[in-house]
Amino acid sequence: MFFNSRGVSVLLALSISIVTTAFLSLLENISDVALLLTFILSGTSSYLLISIVLEFIFFKEINRIYDVFNKLGEKDYSFVEELEEKKTLNPLKKINQEIFSYAAIKQQEIEELKRMAAYRREFLADVSHELKTPIFAAQGFVYTLLDGAVKDKAVRGKFLKKAAKSLDGLEMLVNDLLTLSHIEAGEIKMHFESFSLMDLMQDVFEQFEGKADKKSIDLQFDKTYEDEIKVYADYHRIYQVMLNLISNAIKYSEENTKVVVGFEIRSNEVEVSVRDHGTGISPDHIKRIFERFYRIDKSRSKDRGGTGLGLAIVKHIIEAHGSSVSVTSSLGKGSTFSFKLPRKMQGKNKPLPSVSKPLA
């Protein structure tokens, strides 16, 4: 519903013209023509003045409130930026702008709460599913043994190994969940120190030597680095980051390819990149790969192992270092993950205090 100033203006103008004409009629020697002209002129001028005042000061602003609430219902918040750019001395407009901005902010908060509620439901469903898989697998092997298979030594050994593997996967998942939870809650601080990136990467490469050999994948640097490359960061956390990135690179790369680690050295920072030669990631998936349990191809990811939390942990660790992870990818050609680390302590920035509780 929109208010109309014309009806109100007509009523007020008629009232003013009638009162004015009535007062003039009390004077002596006033002709009927003069009274008629007074009525018409006072009515017309009053109507124009009142309609302008009502339209541009009151009703226009009131109608804008209705328009804004309609936009809020359609989840259109573009008017907020428009209002912020417009400066006015009209007190009513200022009040309306405050109302509009407040309403928009509250509406956005409601939408964010709805989004977070949906995210929590999805997260709980994912956790339940991820926990259920290794638990049910281990249960199946154990109950099979209890039902009589334990007497067969060959079957017993095979099933116990499979049950142990399932429980190892469960432990890995729980540890990753605890790690992520502690980092997000700020319970775990970074232990900053100066260390060599080359030494760290040599340790990581050695860790994945066997896994890479199985797929005939070469782990290498993009070029020869003769000078030592030092950064100021948490050694163990960056080691964890590189473990996850290299593991993913090997996992999703084709056989007989290579995983390449590169360093771009700048005056105050070093950009670290990990490039694989896999199937690549589509833009739609790139937006979500750092979410917990998000898998591009769920069926293939299950076969390749992992908890689905690696990239989420990478994201939080790098953000705790004041940086961010960027991804570039081409379908059919591969992907590159990169982040930046400072070469030394920045200004008065001091290492965050450590905690006594070790992180899984």
mmCIF file of N, CA, C and O in Angstrom, residues 193-208 221 228-231 233-246 261 263 272 274 321 339 341:
data_model
loop_
_atom_site.group_PDB
_atom_site.id
_atom_site.type_symbol
_atom_site.label_atom_id
_atom_site.label_comp_id
_atom_site.label_asym_id
_atom_site.label_seq_id
_atom_site.Cartn_x
_atom_site.Cartn_y
_atom_site.Cartn_z
ATOM 1 N N GLU A 193 59.264 -19.700 14.271
ATOM 2 C CA GLU A 193 60.716 -19.805 14.289
ATOM 3 C C GLU A 193 61.223 -19.659 12.858
ATOM 4 O O GLU A 193 60.472 -19.766 11.901
ATOM 5 N N SER A 194 62.503 -19.445 12.741
ATOM 6 C CA SER A 194 63.119 -19.350 11.421
ATOM 7 C C SER A 194 63.672 -20.728 11.049
ATOM 8 O O SER A 194 64.397 -21.349 11.824
ATOM 9 N N PHE A 195 63.296 -21.209 9.853
ATOM 10 C CA PHE A 195 63.758 -22.523 9.415
ATOM 11 C C PHE A 195 63.892 -22.560 7.893
ATOM 12 O O PHE A 195 63.384 -21.685 7.183
ATOM 13 N N SER A 196 64.551 -23.615 7.426
ATOM 14 C CA SER A 196 64.815 -23.770 5.993
ATOM 15 C C SER A 196 63.679 -24.517 5.317
ATOM 16 O O SER A 196 63.332 -25.640 5.711
ATOM 17 N N LEU A 197 63.102 -23.901 4.302
ATOM 18 C CA LEU A 197 62.036 -24.558 3.537
ATOM 19 C C LEU A 197 62.568 -25.757 2.763
ATOM 20 O O LEU A 197 61.874 -26.759 2.596
ATOM 21 N N MET A 198 63.784 -25.672 2.285
ATOM 22 C CA MET A 198 64.360 -26.768 1.514
ATOM 23 C C MET A 198 64.501 -28.020 2.378
ATOM 24 O O MET A 198 64.185 -29.131 1.946
ATOM 25 N N ASP A 199 64.964 -27.839 3.640
ATOM 26 C CA ASP A 199 65.094 -28.985 4.542
ATOM 27 C C ASP A 199 63.730 -29.593 4.829
ATOM 28 O O ASP A 199 63.572 -30.818 4.868
ATOM 29 N N LEU A 200 62.735 -28.727 5.034
ATOM 30 C CA LEU A 200 61.382 -29.223 5.296
ATOM 31 C C LEU A 200 60.868 -30.031 4.116
ATOM 32 O O LEU A 200 60.306 -31.123 4.283
ATOM 33 N N MET A 201 61.068 -29.529 2.903
ATOM 34 C CA MET A 201 60.550 -30.217 1.724
ATOM 35 C C MET A 201 61.280 -31.531 1.467
ATOM 36 O O MET A 201 60.681 -32.498 0.997
ATOM 37 N N GLN A 202 62.559 -31.588 1.784
ATOM 38 C CA GLN A 202 63.286 -32.845 1.628
ATOM 39 C C GLN A 202 62.686 -33.908 2.541
ATOM 40 O O GLN A 202 62.524 -35.073 2.144
ATOM 41 N N ASP A 203 62.320 -33.519 3.769
ATOM 42 C CA ASP A 203 61.674 -34.455 4.698
ATOM 43 C C ASP A 203 60.322 -34.912 4.163
ATOM 44 O O ASP A 203 59.960 -36.088 4.274
ATOM 45 N N VAL A 204 59.565 -33.968 3.589
ATOM 46 C CA VAL A 204 58.248 -34.311 3.039
ATOM 47 C C VAL A 204 58.397 -35.254 1.850
ATOM 48 O O VAL A 204 57.663 -36.250 1.739
ATOM 49 N N PHE A 205 59.336 -34.958 0.961
ATOM 50 C CA PHE A 205 59.557 -35.829 -0.204
ATOM 51 C C PHE A 205 59.926 -37.254 0.225
ATOM 52 O O PHE A 205 59.448 -38.232 -0.348
ATOM 53 N N GLU A 206 60.776 -37.350 1.240
ATOM 54 C CA GLU A 206 61.168 -38.673 1.729
ATOM 55 C C GLU A 206 59.958 -39.419 2.295
ATOM 56 O O GLU A 206 59.853 -40.638 2.146
ATOM 57 N N GLN A 207 59.059 -38.676 2.915
ATOM 58 C CA GLN A 207 57.866 -39.288 3.497
ATOM 59 C C GLN A 207 56.997 -39.944 2.423
ATOM 60 O O GLN A 207 56.363 -40.969 2.669
ATOM 61 N N PHE A 208 56.962 -39.353 1.223
ATOM 62 C CA PHE A 208 56.069 -39.849 0.171
ATOM 63 C C PHE A 208 56.796 -40.593 -0.950
ATOM 64 O O PHE A 208 56.217 -40.833 -1.997
ATOM 65 N N PHE A 221 61.622 -30.198 -7.480
ATOM 66 C CA PHE A 221 61.502 -28.740 -7.410
ATOM 67 C C PHE A 221 61.442 -28.185 -8.834
ATOM 68 O O PHE A 221 61.884 -28.837 -9.785
ATOM 69 N N GLU A 228 70.069 -20.973 0.562
ATOM 70 C CA GLU A 228 69.116 -21.439 1.563
ATOM 71 C C GLU A 228 67.895 -20.524 1.580
ATOM 72 O O GLU A 228 68.015 -19.298 1.503
ATOM 73 N N ILE A 229 66.714 -21.114 1.653
ATOM 74 C CA ILE A 229 65.460 -20.338 1.684
ATOM 75 C C ILE A 229 64.855 -20.474 3.066
ATOM 76 O O ILE A 229 64.341 -21.537 3.441
ATOM 77 N N LYS A 230 64.926 -19.393 3.843
ATOM 78 C CA LYS A 230 64.405 -19.435 5.206
ATOM 79 C C LYS A 230 63.113 -18.630 5.310
ATOM 80 O O LYS A 230 62.955 -17.581 4.671
ATOM 81 N N VAL A 231 62.211 -19.129 6.136
ATOM 82 C CA VAL A 231 60.957 -18.430 6.408
ATOM 83 C C VAL A 231 60.751 -18.391 7.918
ATOM 84 O O VAL A 231 61.367 -19.161 8.673
ATOM 85 N N ALA A 233 57.975 -19.063 10.470
ATOM 86 C CA ALA A 233 56.657 -19.680 10.594
ATOM 87 C C ALA A 233 56.732 -20.815 11.614
ATOM 88 O O ALA A 233 57.749 -21.001 12.290
ATOM 89 N N ASP A 234 55.640 -21.553 11.732
ATOM 90 C CA ASP A 234 55.586 -22.727 12.603
ATOM 91 C C ASP A 234 56.021 -23.941 11.775
ATOM 92 O O ASP A 234 55.300 -24.368 10.869
ATOM 93 N N TYR A 235 57.178 -24.498 12.074
ATOM 94 C CA TYR A 235 57.736 -25.594 11.280
ATOM 95 C C TYR A 235 56.765 -26.771 11.195
ATOM 96 O O TYR A 235 56.483 -27.291 10.108
ATOM 97 N N HIS A 236 56.255 -27.209 12.333
ATOM 98 C CA HIS A 236 55.420 -28.413 12.356
ATOM 99 C C HIS A 236 54.098 -28.200 11.625
ATOM 100 O O HIS A 236 53.592 -29.115 10.961
ATOM 101 N N ARG A 237 53.554 -27.001 11.726
ATOM 102 C CA ARG A 237 52.282 -26.729 11.037
ATOM 103 C C ARG A 237 52.491 -26.622 9.522
ATOM 104 O O ARG A 237 51.666 -27.090 8.739
ATOM 105 N N ILE A 238 53.573 -25.984 9.097
ATOM 106 C CA ILE A 238 53.854 -25.891 7.658
ATOM 107 C C ILE A 238 54.208 -27.279 7.111
ATOM 108 O O ILE A 238 53.852 -27.621 5.982
ATOM 109 N N TYR A 239 54.879 -28.078 7.927
ATOM 110 C CA TYR A 239 55.146 -29.470 7.542
ATOM 111 C C TYR A 239 53.825 -30.205 7.321
ATOM 112 O O TYR A 239 53.664 -30.953 6.355
ATOM 113 N N GLN A 240 52.863 -29.962 8.220
ATOM 114 C CA GLN A 240 51.538 -30.576 8.088
ATOM 115 C C GLN A 240 50.839 -30.093 6.817
ATOM 116 O O GLN A 240 50.184 -30.873 6.113
ATOM 117 N N VAL A 241 50.975 -28.818 6.517
ATOM 118 C CA VAL A 241 50.380 -28.253 5.300
ATOM 119 C C VAL A 241 50.963 -28.929 4.063
ATOM 120 O O VAL A 241 50.233 -29.364 3.156
ATOM 121 N N MET A 242 52.285 -29.034 4.011
ATOM 122 C CA MET A 242 52.931 -29.621 2.834
ATOM 123 C C MET A 242 52.623 -31.115 2.718
ATOM 124 O O MET A 242 52.485 -31.641 1.612
ATOM 125 N N LEU A 243 52.495 -31.807 3.854
ATOM 126 C CA LEU A 243 52.098 -33.215 3.807
ATOM 127 C C LEU A 243 50.743 -33.363 3.122
ATOM 128 O O LEU A 243 50.549 -34.234 2.263
ATOM 129 N N ASN A 244 49.802 -32.515 3.507
ATOM 130 C CA ASN A 244 48.463 -32.588 2.920
ATOM 131 C C ASN A 244 48.467 -32.244 1.442
ATOM 132 O O ASN A 244 47.825 -32.919 0.627
ATOM 133 N N LEU A 245 49.199 -31.185 1.081
ATOM 134 C CA LEU A 245 49.202 -30.753 -0.319
ATOM 135 C C LEU A 245 49.912 -31.765 -1.224
ATOM 136 O O LEU A 245 49.428 -32.068 -2.325
ATOM 137 N N ILE A 246 51.039 -32.280 -0.766
ATOM 138 C CA ILE A 246 51.763 -33.272 -1.575
ATOM 139 C C ILE A 246 50.969 -34.568 -1.664
ATOM 140 O O ILE A 246 50.898 -35.208 -2.725
ATOM 141 N N VAL A 261 57.242 -28.652 -6.768
ATOM 142 C CA VAL A 261 57.195 -27.634 -5.716
ATOM 143 C C VAL A 261 58.105 -26.483 -6.129
ATOM 144 O O VAL A 261 59.249 -26.702 -6.554
ATOM 145 N N PHE A 263 59.372 -22.172 -5.345
ATOM 146 C CA PHE A 263 59.468 -21.053 -4.407
ATOM 147 C C PHE A 263 59.723 -19.776 -5.191
ATOM 148 O O PHE A 263 60.653 -19.713 -6.000
ATOM 149 N N VAL A 272 55.096 -20.176 -1.825
ATOM 150 C CA VAL A 272 55.286 -21.615 -2.014
ATOM 151 C C VAL A 272 54.163 -22.138 -2.901
ATOM 152 O O VAL A 272 52.996 -21.807 -2.688
ATOM 153 N N VAL A 274 52.575 -25.717 -5.081
ATOM 154 C CA VAL A 274 52.594 -27.154 -5.327
ATOM 155 C C VAL A 274 51.746 -27.409 -6.565
ATOM 156 O O VAL A 274 50.545 -27.141 -6.562
ATOM 157 N N HIS A 321 48.800 -17.995 9.914
ATOM 158 C CA HIS A 321 50.083 -17.355 9.591
ATOM 159 C C HIS A 321 49.875 -16.004 8.891
ATOM 160 O O HIS A 321 50.828 -15.408 8.384
ATOM 161 N N PHE A 339 50.700 -20.418 -1.424
ATOM 162 C CA PHE A 339 50.509 -19.553 -0.255
ATOM 163 C C PHE A 339 51.816 -18.826 0.019
ATOM 164 O O PHE A 339 52.875 -19.205 -0.502
ATOM 165 N N LEU A 341 54.623 -17.038 2.855
ATOM 166 C CA LEU A 341 55.143 -17.043 4.215
ATOM 167 C C LEU A 341 56.172 -15.929 4.354
ATOM 168 O O LEU A 341 56.937 -15.667 3.422
#
